[in-house]
Coordinates of C-alpha atoms in Angstrom, one line a residue:
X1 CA 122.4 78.8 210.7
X2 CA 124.4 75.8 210.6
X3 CA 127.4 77.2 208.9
X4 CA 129.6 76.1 206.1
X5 CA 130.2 72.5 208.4
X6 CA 125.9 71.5 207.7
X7 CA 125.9 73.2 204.3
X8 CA 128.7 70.5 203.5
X9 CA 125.8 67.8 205.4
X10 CA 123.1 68.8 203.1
X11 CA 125.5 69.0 199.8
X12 CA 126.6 64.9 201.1
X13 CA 122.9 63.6 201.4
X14 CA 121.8 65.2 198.0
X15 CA 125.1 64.4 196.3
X16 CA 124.9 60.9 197.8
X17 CA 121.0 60.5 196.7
X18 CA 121.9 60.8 193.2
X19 CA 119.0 60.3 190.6
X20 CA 117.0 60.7 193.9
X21 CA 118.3 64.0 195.1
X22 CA 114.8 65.4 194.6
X23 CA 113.4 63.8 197.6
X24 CA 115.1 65.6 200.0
X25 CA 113.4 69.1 198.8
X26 CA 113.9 70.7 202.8
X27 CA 117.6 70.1 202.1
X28 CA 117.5 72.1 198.9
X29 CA 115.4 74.7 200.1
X30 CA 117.7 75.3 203.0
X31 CA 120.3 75.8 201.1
X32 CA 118.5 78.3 198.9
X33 CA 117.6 80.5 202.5
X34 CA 121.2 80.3 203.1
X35 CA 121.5 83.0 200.7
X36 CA 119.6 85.9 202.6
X37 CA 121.3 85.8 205.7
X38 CA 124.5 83.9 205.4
X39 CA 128.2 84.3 205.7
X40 CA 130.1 84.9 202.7
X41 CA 131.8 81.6 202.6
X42 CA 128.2 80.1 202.9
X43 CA 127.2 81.8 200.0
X44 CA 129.9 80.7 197.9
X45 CA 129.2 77.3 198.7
X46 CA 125.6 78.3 197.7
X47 CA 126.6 79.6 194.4
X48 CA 127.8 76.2 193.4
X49 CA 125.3 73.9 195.6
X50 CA 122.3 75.8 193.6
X51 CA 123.1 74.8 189.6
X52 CA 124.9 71.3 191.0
X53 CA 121.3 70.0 192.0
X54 CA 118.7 72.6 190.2
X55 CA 117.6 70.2 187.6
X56 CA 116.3 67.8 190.3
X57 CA 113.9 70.4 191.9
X58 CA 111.6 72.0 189.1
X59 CA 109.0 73.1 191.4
X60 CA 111.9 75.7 192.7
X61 CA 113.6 76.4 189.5
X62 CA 112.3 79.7 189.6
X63 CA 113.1 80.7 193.1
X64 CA 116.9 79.3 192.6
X65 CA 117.4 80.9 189.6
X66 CA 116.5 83.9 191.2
X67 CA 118.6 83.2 194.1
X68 CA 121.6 82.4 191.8
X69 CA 121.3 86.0 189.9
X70 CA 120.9 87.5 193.6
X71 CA 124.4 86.2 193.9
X72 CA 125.8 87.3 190.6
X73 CA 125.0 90.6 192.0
X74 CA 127.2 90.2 195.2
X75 CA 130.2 92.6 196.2
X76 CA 132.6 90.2 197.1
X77 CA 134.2 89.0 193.8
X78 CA 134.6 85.6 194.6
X79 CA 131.1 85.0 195.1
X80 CA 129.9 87.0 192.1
X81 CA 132.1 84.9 190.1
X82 CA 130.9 81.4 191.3
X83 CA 127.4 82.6 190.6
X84 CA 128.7 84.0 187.2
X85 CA 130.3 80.4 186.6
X86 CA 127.6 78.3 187.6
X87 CA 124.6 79.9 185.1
X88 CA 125.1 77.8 182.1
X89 CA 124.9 74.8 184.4
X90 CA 121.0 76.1 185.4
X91 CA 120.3 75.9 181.1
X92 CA 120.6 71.6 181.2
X93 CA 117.9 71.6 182.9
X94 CA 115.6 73.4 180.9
X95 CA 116.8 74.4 177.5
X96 CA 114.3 77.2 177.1
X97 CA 116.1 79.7 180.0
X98 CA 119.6 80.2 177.4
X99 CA 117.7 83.8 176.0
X100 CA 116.8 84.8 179.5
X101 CA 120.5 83.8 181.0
X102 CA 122.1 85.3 177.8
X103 CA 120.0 88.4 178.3
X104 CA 121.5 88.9 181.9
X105 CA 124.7 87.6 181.0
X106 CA 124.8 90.5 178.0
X107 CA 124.3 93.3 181.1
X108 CA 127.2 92.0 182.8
X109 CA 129.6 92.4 179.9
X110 CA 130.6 95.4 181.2
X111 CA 131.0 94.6 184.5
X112 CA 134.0 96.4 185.8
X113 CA 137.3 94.2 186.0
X114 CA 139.3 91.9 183.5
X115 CA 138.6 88.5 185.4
X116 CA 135.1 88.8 185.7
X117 CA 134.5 89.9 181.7
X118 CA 136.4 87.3 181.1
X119 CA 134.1 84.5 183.0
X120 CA 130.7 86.2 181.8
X121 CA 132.3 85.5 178.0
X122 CA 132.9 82.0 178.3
X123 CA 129.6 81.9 179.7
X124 CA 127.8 83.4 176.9
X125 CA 130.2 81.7 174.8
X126 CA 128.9 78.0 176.7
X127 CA 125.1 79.1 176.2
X128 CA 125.8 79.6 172.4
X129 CA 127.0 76.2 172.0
X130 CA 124.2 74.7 173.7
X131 CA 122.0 77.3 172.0
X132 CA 123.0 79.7 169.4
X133 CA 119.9 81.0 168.4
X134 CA 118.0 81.4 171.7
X135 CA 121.7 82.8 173.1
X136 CA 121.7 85.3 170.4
X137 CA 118.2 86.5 171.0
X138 CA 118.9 87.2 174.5
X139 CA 122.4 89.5 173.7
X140 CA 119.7 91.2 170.8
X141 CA 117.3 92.3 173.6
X142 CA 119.7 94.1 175.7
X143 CA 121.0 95.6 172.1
X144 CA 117.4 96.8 171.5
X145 CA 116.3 97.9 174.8
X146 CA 119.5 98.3 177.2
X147 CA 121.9 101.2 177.7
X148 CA 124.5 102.7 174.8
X149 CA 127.3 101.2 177.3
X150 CA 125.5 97.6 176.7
X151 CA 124.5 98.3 173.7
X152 CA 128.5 98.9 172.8
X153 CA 129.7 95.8 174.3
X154 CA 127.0 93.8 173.3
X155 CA 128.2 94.7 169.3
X156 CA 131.4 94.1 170.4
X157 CA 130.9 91.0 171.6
X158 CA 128.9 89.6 168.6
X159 CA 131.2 90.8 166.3
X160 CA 134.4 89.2 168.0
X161 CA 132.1 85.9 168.0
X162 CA 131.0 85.9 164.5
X163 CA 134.6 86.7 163.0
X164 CA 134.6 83.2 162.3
X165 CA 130.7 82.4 162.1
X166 CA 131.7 78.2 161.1
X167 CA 132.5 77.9 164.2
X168 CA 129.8 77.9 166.0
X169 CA 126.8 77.5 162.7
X170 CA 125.2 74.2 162.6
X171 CA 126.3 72.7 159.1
X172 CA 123.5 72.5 156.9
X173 CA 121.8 74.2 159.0
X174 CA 120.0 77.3 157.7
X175 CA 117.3 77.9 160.0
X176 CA 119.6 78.8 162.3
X177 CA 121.2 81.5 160.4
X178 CA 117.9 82.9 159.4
X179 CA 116.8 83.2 162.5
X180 CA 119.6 85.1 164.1
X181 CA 119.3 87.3 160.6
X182 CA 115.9 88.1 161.8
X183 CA 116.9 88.6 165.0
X184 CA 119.5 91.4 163.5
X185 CA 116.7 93.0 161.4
X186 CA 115.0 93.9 164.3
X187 CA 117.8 96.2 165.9
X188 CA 117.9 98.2 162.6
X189 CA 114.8 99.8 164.2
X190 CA 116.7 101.6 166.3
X191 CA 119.8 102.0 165.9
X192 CA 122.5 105.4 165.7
X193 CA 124.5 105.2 162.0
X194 CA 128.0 103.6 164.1
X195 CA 125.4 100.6 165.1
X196 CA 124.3 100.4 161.9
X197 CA 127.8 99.7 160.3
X198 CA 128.3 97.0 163.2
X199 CA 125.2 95.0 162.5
X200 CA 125.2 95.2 158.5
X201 CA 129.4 93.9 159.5
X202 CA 127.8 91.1 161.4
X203 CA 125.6 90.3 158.5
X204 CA 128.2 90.1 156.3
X205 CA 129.9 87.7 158.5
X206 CA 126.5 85.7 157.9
X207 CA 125.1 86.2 154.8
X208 CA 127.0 88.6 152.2
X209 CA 124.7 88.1 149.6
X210 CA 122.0 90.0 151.9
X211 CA 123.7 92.7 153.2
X212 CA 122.6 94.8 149.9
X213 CA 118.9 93.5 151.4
X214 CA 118.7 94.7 154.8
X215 CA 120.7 98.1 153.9
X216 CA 117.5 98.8 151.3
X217 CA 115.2 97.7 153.8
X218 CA 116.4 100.3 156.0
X219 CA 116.4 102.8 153.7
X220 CA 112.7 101.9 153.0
X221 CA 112.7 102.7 149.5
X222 CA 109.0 101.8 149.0
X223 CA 108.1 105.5 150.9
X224 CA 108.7 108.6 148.3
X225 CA 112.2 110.7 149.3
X226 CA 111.1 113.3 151.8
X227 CA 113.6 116.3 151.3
X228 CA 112.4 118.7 154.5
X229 CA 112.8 115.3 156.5
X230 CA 116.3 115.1 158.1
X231 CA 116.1 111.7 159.3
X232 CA 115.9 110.5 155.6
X233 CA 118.7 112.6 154.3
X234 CA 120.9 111.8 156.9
X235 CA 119.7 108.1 156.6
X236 CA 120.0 107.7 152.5
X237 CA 123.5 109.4 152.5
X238 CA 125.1 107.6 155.0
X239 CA 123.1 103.8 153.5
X240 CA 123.7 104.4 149.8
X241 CA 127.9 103.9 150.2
X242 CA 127.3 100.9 152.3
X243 CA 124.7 99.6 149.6
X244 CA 127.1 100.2 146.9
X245 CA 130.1 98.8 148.6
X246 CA 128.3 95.0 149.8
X247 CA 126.1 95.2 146.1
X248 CA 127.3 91.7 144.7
X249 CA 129.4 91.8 141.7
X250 CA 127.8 91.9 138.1
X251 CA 124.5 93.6 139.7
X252 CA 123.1 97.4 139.4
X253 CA 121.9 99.5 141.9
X254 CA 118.2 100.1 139.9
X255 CA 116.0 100.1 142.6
X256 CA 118.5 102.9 144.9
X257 CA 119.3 104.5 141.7
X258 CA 115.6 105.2 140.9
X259 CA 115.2 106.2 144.9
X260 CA 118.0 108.7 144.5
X261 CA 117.3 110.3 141.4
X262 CA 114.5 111.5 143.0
X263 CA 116.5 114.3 144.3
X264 CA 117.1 116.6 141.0
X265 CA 113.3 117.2 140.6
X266 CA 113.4 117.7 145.0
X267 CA 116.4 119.3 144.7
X268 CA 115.2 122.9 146.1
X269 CA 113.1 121.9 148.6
X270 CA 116.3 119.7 150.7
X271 CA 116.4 121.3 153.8
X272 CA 120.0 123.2 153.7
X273 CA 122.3 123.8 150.7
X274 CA 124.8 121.1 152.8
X275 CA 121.9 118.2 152.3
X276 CA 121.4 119.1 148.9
X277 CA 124.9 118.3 148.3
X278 CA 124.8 115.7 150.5
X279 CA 121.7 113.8 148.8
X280 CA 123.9 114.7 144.7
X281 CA 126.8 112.6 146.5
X282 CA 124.2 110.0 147.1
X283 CA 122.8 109.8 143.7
X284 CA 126.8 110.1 142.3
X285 CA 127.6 107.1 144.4
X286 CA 124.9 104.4 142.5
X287 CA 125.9 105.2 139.0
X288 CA 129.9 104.5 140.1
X289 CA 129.2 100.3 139.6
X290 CA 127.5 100.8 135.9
X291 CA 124.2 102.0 135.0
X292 CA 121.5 99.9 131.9
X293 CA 120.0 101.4 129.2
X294 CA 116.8 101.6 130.9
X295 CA 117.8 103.3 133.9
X296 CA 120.0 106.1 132.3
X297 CA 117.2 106.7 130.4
X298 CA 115.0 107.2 133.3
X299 CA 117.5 109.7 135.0
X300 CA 119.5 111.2 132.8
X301 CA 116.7 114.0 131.9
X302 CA 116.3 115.3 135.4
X303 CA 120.3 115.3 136.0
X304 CA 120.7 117.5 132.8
X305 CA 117.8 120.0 133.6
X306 CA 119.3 120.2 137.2
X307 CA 123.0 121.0 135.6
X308 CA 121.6 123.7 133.8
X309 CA 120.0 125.4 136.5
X310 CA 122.6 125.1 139.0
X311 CA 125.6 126.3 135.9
X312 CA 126.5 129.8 135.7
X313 CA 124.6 132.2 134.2
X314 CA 124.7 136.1 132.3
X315 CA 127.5 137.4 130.6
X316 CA 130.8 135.0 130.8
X317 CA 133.7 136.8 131.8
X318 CA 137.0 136.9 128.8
X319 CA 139.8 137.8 131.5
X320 CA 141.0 135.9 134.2
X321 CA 140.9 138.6 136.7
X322 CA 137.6 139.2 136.1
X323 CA 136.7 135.9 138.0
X324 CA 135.3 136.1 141.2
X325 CA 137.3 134.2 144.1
X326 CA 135.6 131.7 145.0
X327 CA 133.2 131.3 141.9
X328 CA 129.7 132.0 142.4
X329 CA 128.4 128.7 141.7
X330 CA 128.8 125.3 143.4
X331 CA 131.9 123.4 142.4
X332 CA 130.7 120.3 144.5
X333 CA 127.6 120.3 143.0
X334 CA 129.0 120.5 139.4
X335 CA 131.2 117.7 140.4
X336 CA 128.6 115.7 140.9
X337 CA 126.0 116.3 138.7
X338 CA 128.7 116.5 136.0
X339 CA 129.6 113.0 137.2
X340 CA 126.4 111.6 136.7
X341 CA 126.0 113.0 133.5
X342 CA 129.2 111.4 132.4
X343 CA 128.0 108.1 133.4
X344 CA 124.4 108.4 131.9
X345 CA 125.2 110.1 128.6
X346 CA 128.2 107.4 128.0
X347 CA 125.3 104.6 128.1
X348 CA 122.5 107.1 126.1
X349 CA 124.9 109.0 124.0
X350 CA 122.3 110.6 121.4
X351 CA 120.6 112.4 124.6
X352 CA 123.3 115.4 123.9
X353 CA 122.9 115.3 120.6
X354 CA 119.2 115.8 121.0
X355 CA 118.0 119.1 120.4
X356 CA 121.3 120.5 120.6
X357 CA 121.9 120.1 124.3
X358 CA 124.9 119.6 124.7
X359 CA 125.5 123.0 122.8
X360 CA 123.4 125.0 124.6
X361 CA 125.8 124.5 127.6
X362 CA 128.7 124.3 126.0
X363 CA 130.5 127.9 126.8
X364 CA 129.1 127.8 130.7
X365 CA 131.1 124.3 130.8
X366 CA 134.9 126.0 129.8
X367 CA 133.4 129.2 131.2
X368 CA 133.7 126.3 134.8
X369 CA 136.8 125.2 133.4
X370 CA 138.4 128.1 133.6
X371 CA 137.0 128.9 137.1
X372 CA 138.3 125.5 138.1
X373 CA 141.5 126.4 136.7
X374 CA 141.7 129.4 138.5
X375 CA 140.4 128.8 141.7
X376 CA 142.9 125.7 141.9
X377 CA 145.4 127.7 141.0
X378 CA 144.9 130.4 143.4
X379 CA 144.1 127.6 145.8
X380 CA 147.4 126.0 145.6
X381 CA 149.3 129.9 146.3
X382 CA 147.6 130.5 149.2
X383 CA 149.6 130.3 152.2
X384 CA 148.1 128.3 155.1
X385 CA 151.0 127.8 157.2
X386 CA 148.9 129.4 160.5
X387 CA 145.5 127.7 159.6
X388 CA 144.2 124.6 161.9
X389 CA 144.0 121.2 160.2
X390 CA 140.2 121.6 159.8
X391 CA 141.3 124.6 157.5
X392 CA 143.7 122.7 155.6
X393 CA 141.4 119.6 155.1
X394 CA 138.6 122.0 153.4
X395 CA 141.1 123.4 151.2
X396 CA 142.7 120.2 150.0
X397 CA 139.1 118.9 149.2
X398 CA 138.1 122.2 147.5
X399 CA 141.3 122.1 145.2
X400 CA 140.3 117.8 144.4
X401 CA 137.0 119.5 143.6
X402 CA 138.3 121.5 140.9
X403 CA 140.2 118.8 139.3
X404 CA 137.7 116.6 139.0
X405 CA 135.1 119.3 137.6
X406 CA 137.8 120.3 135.6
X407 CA 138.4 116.7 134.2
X408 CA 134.7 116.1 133.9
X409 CA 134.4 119.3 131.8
X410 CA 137.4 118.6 129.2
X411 CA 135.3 115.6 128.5
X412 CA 132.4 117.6 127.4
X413 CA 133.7 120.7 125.4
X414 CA 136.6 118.0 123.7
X415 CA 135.6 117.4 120.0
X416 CA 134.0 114.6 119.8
X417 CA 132.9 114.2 123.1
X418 CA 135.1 111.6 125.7
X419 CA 133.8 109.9 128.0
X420 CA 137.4 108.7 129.6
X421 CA 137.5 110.7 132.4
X422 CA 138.2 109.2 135.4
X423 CA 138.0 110.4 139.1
X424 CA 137.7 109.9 143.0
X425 CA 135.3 111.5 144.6
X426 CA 136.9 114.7 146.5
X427 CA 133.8 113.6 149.3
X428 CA 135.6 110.0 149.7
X429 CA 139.4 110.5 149.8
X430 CA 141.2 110.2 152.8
X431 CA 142.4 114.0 154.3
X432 CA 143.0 112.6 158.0
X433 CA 146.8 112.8 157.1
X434 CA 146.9 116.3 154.8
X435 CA 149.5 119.0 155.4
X436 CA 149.9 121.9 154.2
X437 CA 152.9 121.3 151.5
X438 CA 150.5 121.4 148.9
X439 CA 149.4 125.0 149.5
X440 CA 152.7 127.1 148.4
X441 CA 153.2 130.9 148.3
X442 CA 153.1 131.8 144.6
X443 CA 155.1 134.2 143.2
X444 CA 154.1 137.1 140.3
X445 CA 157.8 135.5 138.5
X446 CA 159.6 132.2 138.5
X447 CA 162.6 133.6 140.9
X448 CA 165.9 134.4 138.7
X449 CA 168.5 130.9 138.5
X450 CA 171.4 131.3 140.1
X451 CA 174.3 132.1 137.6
X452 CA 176.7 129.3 137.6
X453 CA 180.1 130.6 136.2
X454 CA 182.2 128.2 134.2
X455 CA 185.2 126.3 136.3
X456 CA 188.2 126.6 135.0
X457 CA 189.6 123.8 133.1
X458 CA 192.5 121.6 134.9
X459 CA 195.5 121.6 132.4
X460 CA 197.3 118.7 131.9
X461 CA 201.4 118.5 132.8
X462 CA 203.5 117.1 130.5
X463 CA 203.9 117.2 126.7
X464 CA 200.7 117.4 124.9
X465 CA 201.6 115.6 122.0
X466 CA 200.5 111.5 122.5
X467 CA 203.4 108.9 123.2
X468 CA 203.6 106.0 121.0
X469 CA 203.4 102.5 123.5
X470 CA 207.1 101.1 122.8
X471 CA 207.5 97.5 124.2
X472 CA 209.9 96.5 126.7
X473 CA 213.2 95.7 125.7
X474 CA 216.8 94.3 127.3
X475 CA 216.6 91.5 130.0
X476 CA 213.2 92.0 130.9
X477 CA 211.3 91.6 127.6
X478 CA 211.3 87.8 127.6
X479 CA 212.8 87.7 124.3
X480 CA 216.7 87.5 123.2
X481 CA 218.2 87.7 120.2
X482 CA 214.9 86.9 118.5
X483 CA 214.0 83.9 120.7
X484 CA 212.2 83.4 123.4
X485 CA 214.0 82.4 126.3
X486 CA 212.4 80.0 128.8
X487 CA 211.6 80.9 132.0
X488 CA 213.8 79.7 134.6
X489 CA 212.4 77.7 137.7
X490 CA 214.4 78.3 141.0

């Protein structure tokens, strides 16, 4: 080996041949063997020798570039990060290696220190300037087929970039953006639910009149619901929110609501009573943006023969105490299914009226109300002070449970009917933050007030008859004999 003095030789003749460098191909290819057995200032001359002069040597492209990722792989840092820096340089050569650099570029995002992610960004972000679909394909592949680690940073990374997706789109330019769209569609293949957020967020950043699109498309609603499948489930209830939060304004959610509704005449064969309510959630959620005629229609039968299945049934109890604690029905089920009644009948109101349904059910619904009213109430007295937050979270969304059923039911048994109640979802408020203030002790009487005795009243001094004002009189008054004197200046 000549050492770093003839590398320095061989760099000055091609550097010096210029458009000619490629005649001097033993020069070049000494420089590549350099690489196996060389020192390690050697092969950090090597790692910026090799891009500087790869474009004039296409019969070795392939054995440089392979020599240049053998040096990205290097211990020594400074080396590994010339050969990091010097990898866009190998794509003006030939345009068509930006999804194969970007590919090994994406495995390197989580290479271990701060210095060395920051180099293999820029030089992902330089091959998506020169490149953006071909770039984005390559950071796709290791999304599809590489580790959960890449797979993180690789979202991460896409989602940092297309924050602000003008800047690096083409203007007027969409074949572009559909083809990193299709690109996208592919990872939905195979992807956990927390992936799934990050891409649909990427598409957004794209395209937000599609996101509704691909969230369908991965429900598949062409294929009948499945209820013994748990992929499904899992996969409807955790799409449908998504679907209804992206669906653009002014639209309705036919197509899901059709999907979902599905699930009253399937309702006993879902695999565990958590699905079941689970998959009414589901169905709750597409009727909160509006429902048509034609749909309610369509759905509201099934939701009203489900309701009366799932309400309680025998003899209704006239006392309170006589209620069982909990009740022995499903207060998250009635929530829902009362819900979705609401919305339906408020669009098809002569449905109830219809051979006298709605007063068929009429004394189960204030036969709930009352359980709602007294389970909340009993709820709210019991004392939680020792339970774990998990505890206190279950309660807080049981006793939202029974307001809502309880609100949903006024509506029903109120004469005429109102259709004005409105609620949040006990399945979609926030408990991260709940304490247990809201669960008090209660007591069998309002404790006794305290008995406040009368103070006793301050007498005035003095004589209590009022003193007529008398005006001043004598020097002082301003006025002598009648006239008013003038005042003196000193």
């Amino acid at each position: 080996m000549e050492g770093v003095e003839g590398l320095y030789k061989k760099f000055g003749v091609l550097a010096d041949a210029k458009d000619k460098a490629g005649e001097y191909e033993e020069e070049y290819l000494s420089i590549l063997d350099t690489i196996r057995n060389g020192s390690d200032p050697e092969k950090r001359l090597c790692a910026s020798f090799i891009p500087r002069f790869f474009k004039s040597f296409p019969k070795h492209q392939e054995a440089a570039f392979n020599a240049q990722i053998d040096l990205c792989q290097e211990s020594e840092a400074v080396i590994r990060r010339e050969a990091i820096k010097g990898l866009p340089d190998l794509c003006k050569a030939d345009n068509s290696l930006v999804p194969r650099l970007a590919d090994i570029l994406a495995q390197l995002l989580h290479i271990e220190g701060h210095l060395d992610q920051t180099i293999v960004k820029h030089c992902l972000i330089q091959l998506m300037k020169q490149d953006l679909e071909g770039a984005v394909s390559g950071i796709i592949n290791q999304i599809i087929t590489g580790k959960e680690i890449i797979r993180e940073t690789c979202f991460k990374f896409l989602s940092d970039r297309f924050n602000e997706p003008e800047r690096f789109l083409p203007k007027n330019d969409d074949n572009v953006r559909e083809a990193i769209l299709r690109n996208l569609k592919e990872v939905l293949e195979s992807v956990t639910f927390d992936e799934f957020r990050q891409v649909i967020h990427l598409v957004n950043k794209l395209d937000k009149e599609r996101v509704h699109v691909f969230i369908s498309d991965a429900i598949d609603l062409d294929v009948p619901f499945d209820p013994s499948n748990l992929e499904v489930i899992e996969r409807v209830t955790s799409c449908v929110p998504l679907y209804i939060k992206h669906l653009p304004p002014g639209t309705t959610a036919s197509a899901i609501l059709k999907y979902c509704s599905s699930v009253t005449s399937l309702y006993s064969q879902i695999i565990s009573p958590e699905h079941q309510i689970m998959c009414l959630e589901a169905l709750a959620e597409c009727l909160t943006i509006g429902v048509s005629e034609e749909d309610a229609a369509l759905c509201i039968d099934g939701i009203y023969s489900l309701l009366v299945s799932l309400l309680p049934k025998g003899p209704i109890p006239k006392q309170e105490d006589e209620i069982s604690d909990p009740p022995g029905f499903s207060i998250s089920a009635l929530e829902c299914l009362l819900y979705c009644l609401h919305k339906t009948a408020k669009v098809v109101p002569e449905f109830l009226k219809e051979e006298n349904r709605l007063e068929n059910i009429e004394e189960q619904l204030k036969f709930v109300l009352r359980c709602c009213t007294c389970y909340a109430k009993r709820l709210k007295g019991s004392s939680i002070g020792e339970d774990g937050p998990e505890k206190v979270k279950l309660k807080t969304r049981a006793f939202k449970s029974c307001n809502n059923t309880k609100e949903l039911c006024r509506g029903f048994v109120s004469s005429p009917i109102s259709y004005k109640s409105d609620i949040s979802f006990s399945w979609r408020v926030d408990y991260s933050n709940v304490t247990n203030k809201l669960f008090n002790p209660l007591h069998d009487k309002r404790p006794t007030p305290s008995v406040r005795l009368p103070s006793p009243k301050r007498r005035r001094s003095g004589p209590t008859t009022q003193q007529v004002y008398a005006p001043p009189t004598g020097r002082y008054s301003g006025v002598t004999n009648g006239r008013r004197e003038e005042r003196r200046r000193y």
